[in-house]
Amino acid sequence: MKRFIDLSEQEVLALAISNEEEDCRIYLNIAEGLRQQYPSSAKLFEEMAAEETRHRAMLYDLYRAKFGEFLPLVRRQDVRGFIKHRPIWLVRPLGLEEVRKYAANTEYETARFYRKAAEQSRDVSVRELLVRLADAEDKHEDLAEKLGERVLTEDVRAREDETARRMFVLQYVQPGLAGLMDGSVSTLAPLFAAAFATHNTWETFLVGLAASVGAGISMGFAEALSDDGSLTGRGAPVLRGAICGLMTFLGGIGHTLPYLIPNFSVATVASFVVVAIELAAISYVRYRYMDTPFLAAAFQVVVGGVLVFAAGILIGSS
């Protein structure tokens, strides 16, 4: 994958053309999926697709004037910084709320892309067009936000509040939740394997501490290197990595600290209680910010935690 900052102006324009064409086809797919139940929303997505077609034509006219007929193939997946979205437009039936959120996120990311590209463009005509397209994408985001009001008759949510919430989830909740889940679950097996193998609280604490620190460092680097945040607005990679690493460490150290208690039975019971609290906290965060039903989130997290927990006890007792 190529870094966005390393793209030439020719490659930036080629990427923009590719993005507009792909978004147009996605919106047409969404429109087809909504047509039967939500005809007015389907019409809206068709209008958005037509607008993407106009944007592509504007970009392509400028590209040909600057660089000729040859158009290199540069796509989102070739450039570091874009979020890989789940292809919800292929699912039937389509949920209106889900595609509304998808459209708003897509237009927000595209507007950021155009503004970032305009910042590094040296050609005045290219920069002016990219800024105009960024403003147009902002209007598209407003249009997508109104889908809920138009069809679901919900109160209109302020665009600034929704954008702030979305960015909070992207920059803090998602990396933090990933770290908390990894730290809380992945460290269970080595901790309780050591506990039931040695029945020594201090040695168990050292194993849990090492597992928590190691997992925190690993997850922190993995998150920081996954996306530089320049196009997606997910924030600085160092910050996301630090959040993810810290939450991973906290998830592991929480059920490790009880083994500072000298009595093995008391320490183990206390650790069980902490694990239950951690799994409940993860379920609540997924319910609160990831739109996952609480019972479904709790079931998924608890099943995974119990399996890892049981594996650790079985290995330690063998």
PDB file of C-alpha atoms in Angstrom:
ATOM      1  CA  MET A   1       0.000   0.000   0.000  1.00  0.00           C
ATOM      2  CA  LYS A   2       1.144   3.507  -0.804  1.00  0.00           C
ATOM      3  CA  ARG A   3       1.067   6.403   1.613  1.00  0.00           C
ATOM      4  CA  PHE A   4      -1.294   9.190   0.625  1.00  0.00           C
ATOM      5  CA  ILE A   5       1.436  11.794   1.014  1.00  0.00           C
ATOM      6  CA  ASP A   6       3.542   9.934  -1.577  1.00  0.00           C
ATOM      7  CA  LEU A   7       0.896  10.134  -4.324  1.00  0.00           C
ATOM      8  CA  SER A   8       1.539  12.419  -7.291  1.00  0.00           C
ATOM      9  CA  GLU A   9      -1.145  14.866  -8.452  1.00  0.00           C
ATOM     10  CA  GLN A  10      -1.881  12.507 -11.333  1.00  0.00           C
ATOM     11  CA  GLU A  11      -2.408   9.611  -8.926  1.00  0.00           C
ATOM     12  CA  VAL A  12      -4.541  11.741  -6.580  1.00  0.00           C
ATOM     13  CA  LEU A  13      -6.884  12.682  -9.419  1.00  0.00           C
ATOM     14  CA  ALA A  14      -6.986   9.068 -10.637  1.00  0.00           C
ATOM     15  CA  LEU A  15      -7.870   7.950  -7.101  1.00  0.00           C
ATOM     16  CA  ALA A  16     -10.607  10.584  -6.856  1.00  0.00           C
ATOM     17  CA  ILE A  17     -12.097   9.437 -10.180  1.00  0.00           C
ATOM     18  CA  SER A  18     -12.030   5.816  -9.023  1.00  0.00           C
ATOM     19  CA  ASN A  19     -13.667   6.733  -5.703  1.00  0.00           C
ATOM     20  CA  GLU A  20     -16.498   8.662  -7.346  1.00  0.00           C
ATOM     21  CA  GLU A  21     -17.219   5.797  -9.745  1.00  0.00           C
ATOM     22  CA  GLU A  22     -17.230   3.228  -6.940  1.00  0.00           C
ATOM     23  CA  ASP A  23     -19.467   5.365  -4.694  1.00  0.00           C
ATOM     24  CA  CYS A  24     -21.900   5.891  -7.569  1.00  0.00           C
ATOM     25  CA  ARG A  25     -22.285   2.144  -8.083  1.00  0.00           C
ATOM     26  CA  ILE A  26     -22.665   1.552  -4.333  1.00  0.00           C
ATOM     27  CA  TYR A  27     -25.417   4.168  -4.053  1.00  0.00           C
ATOM     28  CA  LEU A  28     -27.244   2.607  -7.009  1.00  0.00           C
ATOM     29  CA  ASN A  29     -27.044  -0.790  -5.279  1.00  0.00           C
ATOM     30  CA  ILE A  30     -28.439   0.756  -2.093  1.00  0.00           C
ATOM     31  CA  ALA A  31     -31.226   2.452  -4.050  1.00  0.00           C
ATOM     32  CA  GLU A  32     -32.215  -0.869  -5.593  1.00  0.00           C
ATOM     33  CA  GLY A  33     -32.260  -2.531  -2.170  1.00  0.00           C
ATOM     34  CA  LEU A  34     -34.458   0.210  -0.672  1.00  0.00           C
ATOM     35  CA  ARG A  35     -36.829   0.641  -3.608  1.00  0.00           C
ATOM     36  CA  GLN A  36     -39.585  -1.712  -2.452  1.00  0.00           C
ATOM     37  CA  GLN A  37     -39.923  -0.568   1.173  1.00  0.00           C
ATOM     38  CA  TYR A  38     -38.522   2.970   1.035  1.00  0.00           C
ATOM     39  CA  PRO A  39     -39.099   4.404  -2.467  1.00  0.00           C
ATOM     40  CA  SER A  40     -38.410   8.002  -1.399  1.00  0.00           C
ATOM     41  CA  SER A  41     -35.081   7.003   0.124  1.00  0.00           C
ATOM     42  CA  ALA A  42     -34.256   4.992  -3.003  1.00  0.00           C
ATOM     43  CA  LYS A  43     -34.856   8.123  -5.067  1.00  0.00           C
ATOM     44  CA  LEU A  44     -32.563  10.083  -2.769  1.00  0.00           C
ATOM     45  CA  PHE A  45     -29.736   7.571  -3.238  1.00  0.00           C
ATOM     46  CA  GLU A  46     -30.268   7.694  -6.995  1.00  0.00           C
ATOM     47  CA  GLU A  47     -29.835  11.472  -6.828  1.00  0.00           C
ATOM     48  CA  MET A  48     -26.652  11.029  -4.814  1.00  0.00           C
ATOM     49  CA  ALA A  49     -25.360   8.514  -7.396  1.00  0.00           C
ATOM     50  CA  ALA A  50     -26.104  10.984 -10.206  1.00  0.00           C
ATOM     51  CA  GLU A  51     -24.174  13.651  -8.297  1.00  0.00           C
ATOM     52  CA  GLU A  52     -21.188  11.292  -7.976  1.00  0.00           C
ATOM     53  CA  THR A  53     -21.335  10.772 -11.750  1.00  0.00           C
ATOM     54  CA  ARG A  54     -21.175  14.542 -12.270  1.00  0.00           C
ATOM     55  CA  HIS A  55     -18.226  14.777  -9.902  1.00  0.00           C
ATOM     56  CA  ARG A  56     -16.419  12.044 -11.806  1.00  0.00           C
ATOM     57  CA  ALA A  57     -16.991  13.871 -15.096  1.00  0.00           C
ATOM     58  CA  MET A  58     -15.581  17.105 -13.649  1.00  0.00           C
ATOM     59  CA  LEU A  59     -12.525  15.284 -12.328  1.00  0.00           C
ATOM     60  CA  TYR A  60     -11.976  13.371 -15.548  1.00  0.00           C
ATOM     61  CA  ASP A  61     -12.209  16.504 -17.701  1.00  0.00           C
ATOM     62  CA  LEU A  62      -9.576  18.182 -15.558  1.00  0.00           C
ATOM     63  CA  TYR A  63      -7.434  15.022 -15.567  1.00  0.00           C
ATOM     64  CA  ARG A  64      -7.442  14.779 -19.365  1.00  0.00           C
ATOM     65  CA  ALA A  65      -6.554  18.445 -19.677  1.00  0.00           C
ATOM     66  CA  LYS A  66      -3.594  17.978 -17.336  1.00  0.00           C
ATOM     67  CA  PHE A  67      -2.325  14.458 -18.043  1.00  0.00           C
ATOM     68  CA  GLY A  68      -3.929  13.114 -21.224  1.00  0.00           C
ATOM     69  CA  GLU A  69      -6.014  10.019 -21.877  1.00  0.00           C
ATOM     70  CA  PHE A  70      -4.099   7.380 -19.887  1.00  0.00           C
ATOM     71  CA  LEU A  71      -5.745   6.864 -16.494  1.00  0.00           C
ATOM     72  CA  PRO A  72      -3.743   4.768 -13.986  1.00  0.00           C
ATOM     73  CA  LEU A  73      -5.681   2.349 -11.785  1.00  0.00           C
ATOM     74  CA  VAL A  74      -5.472   3.694  -8.240  1.00  0.00           C
ATOM     75  CA  ARG A  75      -8.106   2.517  -5.760  1.00  0.00           C
ATOM     76  CA  ARG A  76      -8.900   2.979  -2.067  1.00  0.00           C
ATOM     77  CA  GLN A  77      -7.391  -0.376  -1.188  1.00  0.00           C
ATOM     78  CA  ASP A  78      -4.088   0.707  -2.768  1.00  0.00           C
ATOM     79  CA  VAL A  79      -3.641   3.694  -0.443  1.00  0.00           C
ATOM     80  CA  ARG A  80      -3.034   3.582   3.283  1.00  0.00           C
ATOM     81  CA  GLY A  81      -5.553   5.457   5.402  1.00  0.00           C
ATOM     82  CA  PHE A  82      -8.929   4.420   4.019  1.00  0.00           C
ATOM     83  CA  ILE A  83     -11.302   2.368   6.180  1.00  0.00           C
ATOM     84  CA  LYS A  84     -12.393  -0.936   4.680  1.00  0.00           C
ATOM     85  CA  HIS A  85     -16.180  -0.964   4.896  1.00  0.00           C
ATOM     86  CA  ARG A  86     -18.388  -4.026   5.162  1.00  0.00           C
ATOM     87  CA  PRO A  87     -20.334  -4.380   1.869  1.00  0.00           C
ATOM     88  CA  ILE A  88     -23.759  -3.715   3.379  1.00  0.00           C
ATOM     89  CA  TRP A  89     -25.134  -2.757  -0.061  1.00  0.00           C
ATOM     90  CA  LEU A  90     -25.078  -6.452  -1.036  1.00  0.00           C
ATOM     91  CA  VAL A  91     -27.320  -7.498   1.876  1.00  0.00           C
ATOM     92  CA  ARG A  92     -31.063  -7.948   1.387  1.00  0.00           C
ATOM     93  CA  PRO A  93     -33.227  -6.607   2.892  1.00  0.00           C
ATOM     94  CA  LEU A  94     -31.368  -3.386   3.564  1.00  0.00           C
ATOM     95  CA  GLY A  95     -31.843  -1.572   6.862  1.00  0.00           C
ATOM     96  CA  LEU A  96     -32.549   2.125   6.374  1.00  0.00           C
ATOM     97  CA  GLU A  97     -30.696   3.209   9.493  1.00  0.00           C
ATOM     98  CA  GLU A  98     -27.637   1.181   8.550  1.00  0.00           C
ATOM     99  CA  VAL A  99     -27.340   2.556   5.008  1.00  0.00           C
ATOM    100  CA  ARG A 100     -28.002   6.082   6.290  1.00  0.00           C
ATOM    101  CA  LYS A 101     -25.029   5.799   8.622  1.00  0.00           C
ATOM    102  CA  TYR A 102     -22.937   4.266   5.856  1.00  0.00           C
ATOM    103  CA  ALA A 103     -23.751   7.137   3.479  1.00  0.00           C
ATOM    104  CA  ALA A 104     -22.976   9.791   6.090  1.00  0.00           C
ATOM    105  CA  ASN A 105     -19.643   8.178   6.944  1.00  0.00           C
ATOM    106  CA  THR A 106     -18.706   7.757   3.282  1.00  0.00           C
ATOM    107  CA  GLU A 107     -19.432  11.372   2.404  1.00  0.00           C
ATOM    108  CA  TYR A 108     -17.555  12.581   5.489  1.00  0.00           C
ATOM    109  CA  GLU A 109     -14.493  10.505   4.554  1.00  0.00           C
ATOM    110  CA  THR A 110     -14.659  11.664   0.925  1.00  0.00           C
ATOM    111  CA  ALA A 111     -14.843  15.329   1.955  1.00  0.00           C
ATOM    112  CA  ARG A 112     -11.793  14.815   4.172  1.00  0.00           C
ATOM    113  CA  PHE A 113      -9.990  13.148   1.278  1.00  0.00           C
ATOM    114  CA  TYR A 114     -10.658  16.093  -1.040  1.00  0.00           C
ATOM    115  CA  ARG A 115      -9.522  18.652   1.541  1.00  0.00           C
ATOM    116  CA  LYS A 116      -6.387  16.658   2.314  1.00  0.00           C
ATOM    117  CA  ALA A 117      -5.647  16.341  -1.408  1.00  0.00           C
ATOM    118  CA  ALA A 118      -6.237  20.071  -1.917  1.00  0.00           C
ATOM    119  CA  GLU A 119      -3.755  20.887   0.843  1.00  0.00           C
ATOM    120  CA  GLN A 120      -0.927  19.077  -0.898  1.00  0.00           C
ATOM    121  CA  SER A 121      -1.843  20.087  -4.464  1.00  0.00           C
ATOM    122  CA  ARG A 122       0.425  22.631  -6.147  1.00  0.00           C
ATOM    123  CA  ASP A 123      -1.816  23.218  -9.157  1.00  0.00           C
ATOM    124  CA  VAL A 124      -4.328  26.029  -8.577  1.00  0.00           C
ATOM    125  CA  SER A 125      -7.035  24.587 -10.842  1.00  0.00           C
ATOM    126  CA  VAL A 126      -6.733  21.143  -9.223  1.00  0.00           C
ATOM    127  CA  ARG A 127      -6.876  22.647  -5.741  1.00  0.00           C
ATOM    128  CA  GLU A 128      -9.951  24.744  -6.562  1.00  0.00           C
ATOM    129  CA  LEU A 129     -11.839  21.760  -7.953  1.00  0.00           C
ATOM    130  CA  LEU A 130     -10.989  19.577  -4.957  1.00  0.00           C
ATOM    131  CA  VAL A 131     -12.237  22.241  -2.539  1.00  0.00           C
ATOM    132  CA  ARG A 132     -15.489  22.590  -4.509  1.00  0.00           C
ATOM    133  CA  LEU A 133     -15.994  18.835  -4.417  1.00  0.00           C
ATOM    134  CA  ALA A 134     -15.315  18.750  -0.672  1.00  0.00           C
ATOM    135  CA  ASP A 135     -18.064  21.322  -0.133  1.00  0.00           C
ATOM    136  CA  ALA A 136     -20.405  19.264  -2.331  1.00  0.00           C
ATOM    137  CA  GLU A 137     -19.682  16.127  -0.302  1.00  0.00           C
ATOM    138  CA  ASP A 138     -20.505  18.043   2.891  1.00  0.00           C
ATOM    139  CA  LYS A 139     -23.928  18.779   1.414  1.00  0.00           C
ATOM    140  CA  HIS A 140     -24.307  15.082   0.610  1.00  0.00           C
ATOM    141  CA  GLU A 141     -23.623  14.264   4.252  1.00  0.00           C
ATOM    142  CA  ASP A 142     -26.424  16.626   5.258  1.00  0.00           C
ATOM    143  CA  LEU A 143     -28.659  14.925   2.703  1.00  0.00           C
ATOM    144  CA  ALA A 144     -27.905  11.491   4.116  1.00  0.00           C
ATOM    145  CA  GLU A 145     -28.534  12.720   7.641  1.00  0.00           C
ATOM    146  CA  LYS A 146     -32.061  13.760   6.618  1.00  0.00           C
ATOM    147  CA  LEU A 147     -33.000  10.217   5.593  1.00  0.00           C
ATOM    148  CA  GLY A 148     -34.073   9.391   9.120  1.00  0.00           C
ATOM    149  CA  GLU A 149     -36.245  12.505   9.350  1.00  0.00           C
ATOM    150  CA  ARG A 150     -37.827  11.921   5.954  1.00  0.00           C
ATOM    151  CA  VAL A 151     -38.693   8.227   6.354  1.00  0.00           C
ATOM    152  CA  LEU A 152     -38.453   7.353  10.051  1.00  0.00           C
ATOM    153  CA  THR A 153     -39.948  10.670  11.228  1.00  0.00           C
ATOM    154  CA  GLU A 154     -37.193  11.012  13.861  1.00  0.00           C
ATOM    155  CA  ASP A 155     -36.079  14.369  15.202  1.00  0.00           C
ATOM    156  CA  VAL A 156     -33.308  15.878  13.134  1.00  0.00           C
ATOM    157  CA  ARG A 157     -29.967  15.404  14.844  1.00  0.00           C
ATOM    158  CA  ALA A 158     -27.579  18.278  14.574  1.00  0.00           C
ATOM    159  CA  ARG A 159     -24.856  17.546  12.067  1.00  0.00           C
ATOM    160  CA  GLU A 160     -22.129  18.836  14.346  1.00  0.00           C
ATOM    161  CA  ASP A 161     -23.250  16.623  17.236  1.00  0.00           C
ATOM    162  CA  GLU A 162     -23.459  13.540  15.035  1.00  0.00           C
ATOM    163  CA  THR A 163     -20.068  14.200  13.486  1.00  0.00           C
ATOM    164  CA  ALA A 164     -18.544  14.737  16.917  1.00  0.00           C
ATOM    165  CA  ARG A 165     -20.031  11.499  18.184  1.00  0.00           C
ATOM    166  CA  ARG A 166     -18.858   9.589  15.123  1.00  0.00           C
ATOM    167  CA  MET A 167     -15.320  10.892  15.471  1.00  0.00           C
ATOM    168  CA  PHE A 168     -15.317  10.130  19.202  1.00  0.00           C
ATOM    169  CA  VAL A 169     -16.230   6.542  18.410  1.00  0.00           C
ATOM    170  CA  LEU A 170     -13.612   6.301  15.651  1.00  0.00           C
ATOM    171  CA  GLN A 171     -10.773   7.888  17.598  1.00  0.00           C
ATOM    172  CA  TYR A 172     -11.364   6.660  21.140  1.00  0.00           C
ATOM    173  CA  VAL A 173     -14.092   4.069  21.583  1.00  0.00           C
ATOM    174  CA  GLN A 174     -13.097   1.640  18.822  1.00  0.00           C
ATOM    175  CA  PRO A 175      -9.372   1.365  19.683  1.00  0.00           C
ATOM    176  CA  GLY A 176     -10.175   1.368  23.401  1.00  0.00           C
ATOM    177  CA  LEU A 177     -12.800  -1.343  23.055  1.00  0.00           C
ATOM    178  CA  ALA A 178     -10.514  -3.492  20.900  1.00  0.00           C
ATOM    179  CA  GLY A 179      -7.806  -3.228  23.538  1.00  0.00           C
ATOM    180  CA  LEU A 180     -10.143  -3.897  26.457  1.00  0.00           C
ATOM    181  CA  MET A 181     -11.565  -6.992  24.775  1.00  0.00           C
ATOM    182  CA  ASP A 182      -8.135  -8.369  23.924  1.00  0.00           C
ATOM    183  CA  GLY A 183      -6.672  -7.649  27.334  1.00  0.00           C
ATOM    184  CA  SER A 184      -9.656  -8.999  29.261  1.00  0.00           C
ATOM    185  CA  VAL A 185     -10.001 -12.204  27.266  1.00  0.00           C
ATOM    186  CA  SER A 186      -6.581 -13.157  25.908  1.00  0.00           C
ATOM    187  CA  THR A 187      -4.837 -12.958  29.310  1.00  0.00           C
ATOM    188  CA  LEU A 188      -7.334 -15.252  31.044  1.00  0.00           C
ATOM    189  CA  ALA A 189      -5.768 -18.485  29.791  1.00  0.00           C
ATOM    190  CA  PRO A 190      -2.143 -17.837  30.885  1.00  0.00           C
ATOM    191  CA  LEU A 191      -3.252 -16.285  34.196  1.00  0.00           C
ATOM    192  CA  PHE A 192      -5.509 -19.105  35.338  1.00  0.00           C
ATOM    193  CA  ALA A 193      -3.248 -21.786  33.883  1.00  0.00           C
ATOM    194  CA  ALA A 194      -0.477 -20.441  36.093  1.00  0.00           C
ATOM    195  CA  ALA A 195      -2.836 -20.115  39.059  1.00  0.00           C
ATOM    196  CA  PHE A 196      -4.106 -23.699  38.992  1.00  0.00           C
ATOM    197  CA  ALA A 197      -0.712 -25.129  38.059  1.00  0.00           C
ATOM    198  CA  THR A 198       1.222 -23.476  40.897  1.00  0.00           C
ATOM    199  CA  HIS A 199      -1.374 -22.387  43.502  1.00  0.00           C
ATOM    200  CA  ASN A 200       1.146 -19.614  44.172  1.00  0.00           C
ATOM    201  CA  THR A 201      -0.356 -16.125  44.152  1.00  0.00           C
ATOM    202  CA  TRP A 202       2.898 -14.235  43.582  1.00  0.00           C
ATOM    203  CA  GLU A 203       3.982 -16.369  40.619  1.00  0.00           C
ATOM    204  CA  THR A 204       0.480 -16.101  39.192  1.00  0.00           C
ATOM    205  CA  PHE A 205       0.632 -12.328  39.534  1.00  0.00           C
ATOM    206  CA  LEU A 206       3.946 -12.202  37.663  1.00  0.00           C
ATOM    207  CA  VAL A 207       2.522 -14.293  34.810  1.00  0.00           C
ATOM    208  CA  GLY A 208      -0.564 -12.069  34.584  1.00  0.00           C
ATOM    209  CA  LEU A 209       1.557  -8.910  34.691  1.00  0.00           C
ATOM    210  CA  ALA A 210       3.830 -10.167  31.916  1.00  0.00           C
ATOM    211  CA  ALA A 211       0.837 -11.221  29.786  1.00  0.00           C
ATOM    212  CA  SER A 212      -0.833  -7.826  30.284  1.00  0.00           C
ATOM    213  CA  VAL A 213       2.280  -5.826  29.418  1.00  0.00           C
ATOM    214  CA  GLY A 214       3.058  -7.989  26.392  1.00  0.00           C
ATOM    215  CA  ALA A 215      -0.497  -7.831  25.077  1.00  0.00           C
ATOM    216  CA  GLY A 216      -0.611  -4.061  25.630  1.00  0.00           C
ATOM    217  CA  ILE A 217       2.580  -3.474  23.651  1.00  0.00           C
ATOM    218  CA  SER A 218       1.473  -5.807  20.852  1.00  0.00           C
ATOM    219  CA  MET A 219      -2.014  -4.311  20.486  1.00  0.00           C
ATOM    220  CA  GLY A 220      -0.685  -0.756  20.736  1.00  0.00           C
ATOM    221  CA  PHE A 221       1.722  -1.263  17.843  1.00  0.00           C
ATOM    222  CA  ALA A 222      -0.876  -3.157  15.795  1.00  0.00           C
ATOM    223  CA  GLU A 223      -3.424  -0.332  16.120  1.00  0.00           C
ATOM    224  CA  ALA A 224      -0.884   2.430  15.444  1.00  0.00           C
ATOM    225  CA  LEU A 225       0.386   0.740  12.288  1.00  0.00           C
ATOM    226  CA  SER A 226      -3.041  -0.210  10.908  1.00  0.00           C
ATOM    227  CA  ASP A 227      -4.051   3.275   9.703  1.00  0.00           C
ATOM    228  CA  ASP A 228      -2.315   6.663   9.677  1.00  0.00           C
ATOM    229  CA  GLY A 229      -5.665   8.440  10.056  1.00  0.00           C
ATOM    230  CA  SER A 230      -4.895  11.046   7.401  1.00  0.00           C
ATOM    231  CA  LEU A 231      -7.982  10.269   5.319  1.00  0.00           C
ATOM    232  CA  THR A 232     -10.379   8.597   7.714  1.00  0.00           C
ATOM    233  CA  GLY A 233     -10.284  11.121  10.544  1.00  0.00           C
ATOM    234  CA  ARG A 234      -9.574   8.357  13.050  1.00  0.00           C
ATOM    235  CA  GLY A 235      -6.964  10.518  14.692  1.00  0.00           C
ATOM    236  CA  ALA A 236      -3.213  10.301  15.136  1.00  0.00           C
ATOM    237  CA  PRO A 237      -1.944   6.704  15.020  1.00  0.00           C
ATOM    238  CA  VAL A 238       0.221   7.280  18.100  1.00  0.00           C
ATOM    239  CA  LEU A 239      -2.815   8.378  20.111  1.00  0.00           C
ATOM    240  CA  ARG A 240      -4.942   5.460  18.932  1.00  0.00           C
ATOM    241  CA  GLY A 241      -2.092   3.047  19.612  1.00  0.00           C
ATOM    242  CA  ALA A 242      -1.607   4.463  23.092  1.00  0.00           C
ATOM    243  CA  ILE A 243      -5.333   4.176  23.872  1.00  0.00           C
ATOM    244  CA  CYS A 244      -5.516   0.629  22.551  1.00  0.00           C
ATOM    245  CA  GLY A 245      -2.341  -0.453  24.337  1.00  0.00           C
ATOM    246  CA  LEU A 246      -3.377   1.126  27.639  1.00  0.00           C
ATOM    247  CA  MET A 247      -6.849  -0.417  27.563  1.00  0.00           C
ATOM    248  CA  THR A 248      -5.337  -3.805  26.695  1.00  0.00           C
ATOM    249  CA  PHE A 249      -3.048  -3.540  29.704  1.00  0.00           C
ATOM    250  CA  LEU A 250      -5.919  -2.445  31.971  1.00  0.00           C
ATOM    251  CA  GLY A 251      -8.084  -5.310  30.721  1.00  0.00           C
ATOM    252  CA  GLY A 252      -5.396  -7.804  31.670  1.00  0.00           C
ATOM    253  CA  ILE A 253      -4.129  -6.268  34.895  1.00  0.00           C
ATOM    254  CA  GLY A 254      -7.635  -5.932  36.354  1.00  0.00           C
ATOM    255  CA  HIS A 255      -8.073  -9.651  37.070  1.00  0.00           C
ATOM    256  CA  THR A 256      -4.340 -10.018  37.804  1.00  0.00           C
ATOM    257  CA  LEU A 257      -4.193  -7.597  40.752  1.00  0.00           C
ATOM    258  CA  PRO A 258      -6.265  -9.834  43.083  1.00  0.00           C
ATOM    259  CA  TYR A 259      -3.354 -12.280  43.113  1.00  0.00           C
ATOM    260  CA  LEU A 260      -1.443  -9.819  45.243  1.00  0.00           C
ATOM    261  CA  ILE A 261      -3.659 -11.261  48.008  1.00  0.00           C
ATOM    262  CA  PRO A 262      -1.598 -14.020  49.695  1.00  0.00           C
ATOM    263  CA  ASN A 263      -4.556 -16.380  50.186  1.00  0.00           C
ATOM    264  CA  PHE A 264      -5.002 -18.346  46.913  1.00  0.00           C
ATOM    265  CA  SER A 265      -8.726 -19.069  47.325  1.00  0.00           C
ATOM    266  CA  VAL A 266      -9.629 -15.477  48.181  1.00  0.00           C
ATOM    267  CA  ALA A 267      -7.476 -14.143  45.348  1.00  0.00           C
ATOM    268  CA  THR A 268      -9.066 -16.511  42.822  1.00  0.00           C
ATOM    269  CA  VAL A 269     -12.628 -15.645  43.853  1.00  0.00           C
ATOM    270  CA  ALA A 270     -11.792 -11.924  43.669  1.00  0.00           C
ATOM    271  CA  SER A 271     -10.291 -12.436  40.220  1.00  0.00           C
ATOM    272  CA  PHE A 272     -13.487 -14.227  39.079  1.00  0.00           C
ATOM    273  CA  VAL A 273     -15.533 -11.225  40.207  1.00  0.00           C
ATOM    274  CA  VAL A 274     -13.271  -8.789  38.354  1.00  0.00           C
ATOM    275  CA  VAL A 275     -13.544 -10.882  35.165  1.00  0.00           C
ATOM    276  CA  ALA A 276     -17.351 -10.752  35.392  1.00  0.00           C
ATOM    277  CA  ILE A 277     -17.231  -6.955  35.794  1.00  0.00           C
ATOM    278  CA  GLU A 278     -14.879  -6.614  32.807  1.00  0.00           C
ATOM    279  CA  LEU A 279     -17.086  -8.716  30.529  1.00  0.00           C
ATOM    280  CA  ALA A 280     -20.164  -6.741  31.599  1.00  0.00           C
ATOM    281  CA  ALA A 281     -18.338  -3.450  30.865  1.00  0.00           C
ATOM    282  CA  ILE A 282     -17.341  -4.671  27.392  1.00  0.00           C
ATOM    283  CA  SER A 283     -20.922  -5.731  26.660  1.00  0.00           C
ATOM    284  CA  TYR A 284     -22.242  -2.335  27.738  1.00  0.00           C
ATOM    285  CA  VAL A 285     -19.745  -0.400  25.579  1.00  0.00           C
ATOM    286  CA  ARG A 286     -20.644  -2.515  22.543  1.00  0.00           C
ATOM    287  CA  TYR A 287     -24.323  -1.894  23.259  1.00  0.00           C
ATOM    288  CA  ARG A 288     -23.841   1.832  23.872  1.00  0.00           C
ATOM    289  CA  TYR A 289     -21.555   2.750  20.988  1.00  0.00           C
ATOM    290  CA  MET A 290     -21.595  -0.110  18.458  1.00  0.00           C
ATOM    291  CA  ASP A 291     -25.364  -0.487  18.117  1.00  0.00           C
ATOM    292  CA  THR A 292     -25.192  -4.121  19.287  1.00  0.00           C
ATOM    293  CA  PRO A 293     -28.186  -5.403  21.321  1.00  0.00           C
ATOM    294  CA  PHE A 294     -27.032  -5.790  24.921  1.00  0.00           C
ATOM    295  CA  LEU A 295     -28.023  -9.446  25.268  1.00  0.00           C
ATOM    296  CA  ALA A 296     -26.332 -10.335  21.982  1.00  0.00           C
ATOM    297  CA  ALA A 297     -23.196  -8.424  22.989  1.00  0.00           C
ATOM    298  CA  ALA A 298     -23.157 -10.057  26.423  1.00  0.00           C
ATOM    299  CA  PHE A 299     -23.650 -13.526  24.943  1.00  0.00           C
ATOM    300  CA  GLN A 300     -20.804 -13.095  22.442  1.00  0.00           C
ATOM    301  CA  VAL A 301     -18.368 -11.697  24.997  1.00  0.00           C
ATOM    302  CA  VAL A 302     -19.263 -14.149  27.774  1.00  0.00           C
ATOM    303  CA  VAL A 303     -19.013 -17.205  25.519  1.00  0.00           C
ATOM    304  CA  GLY A 304     -15.555 -16.165  24.337  1.00  0.00           C
ATOM    305  CA  GLY A 305     -14.413 -15.333  27.851  1.00  0.00           C
ATOM    306  CA  VAL A 306     -15.721 -18.591  29.328  1.00  0.00           C
ATOM    307  CA  LEU A 307     -13.998 -20.668  26.635  1.00  0.00           C
ATOM    308  CA  VAL A 308     -10.629 -18.991  27.216  1.00  0.00           C
ATOM    309  CA  PHE A 309     -11.152 -19.114  30.981  1.00  0.00           C
ATOM    310  CA  ALA A 310     -11.946 -22.847  30.879  1.00  0.00           C
ATOM    311  CA  ALA A 311      -8.963 -23.536  28.650  1.00  0.00           C
ATOM    312  CA  GLY A 312      -6.655 -21.888  31.152  1.00  0.00           C
ATOM    313  CA  ILE A 313      -8.066 -23.875  34.096  1.00  0.00           C
ATOM    314  CA  LEU A 314      -7.912 -27.175  32.203  1.00  0.00           C
ATOM    315  CA  ILE A 315      -4.324 -26.600  31.108  1.00  0.00           C
ATOM    316  CA  GLY A 316      -3.255 -25.496  34.566  1.00  0.00           C
ATOM    317  CA  SER A 317      -4.950 -28.452  36.286  1.00  0.00           C
ATOM    318  CA  SER A 318      -3.553 -31.102  33.946  1.00  0.00           C
TER     319      SER A 318
END
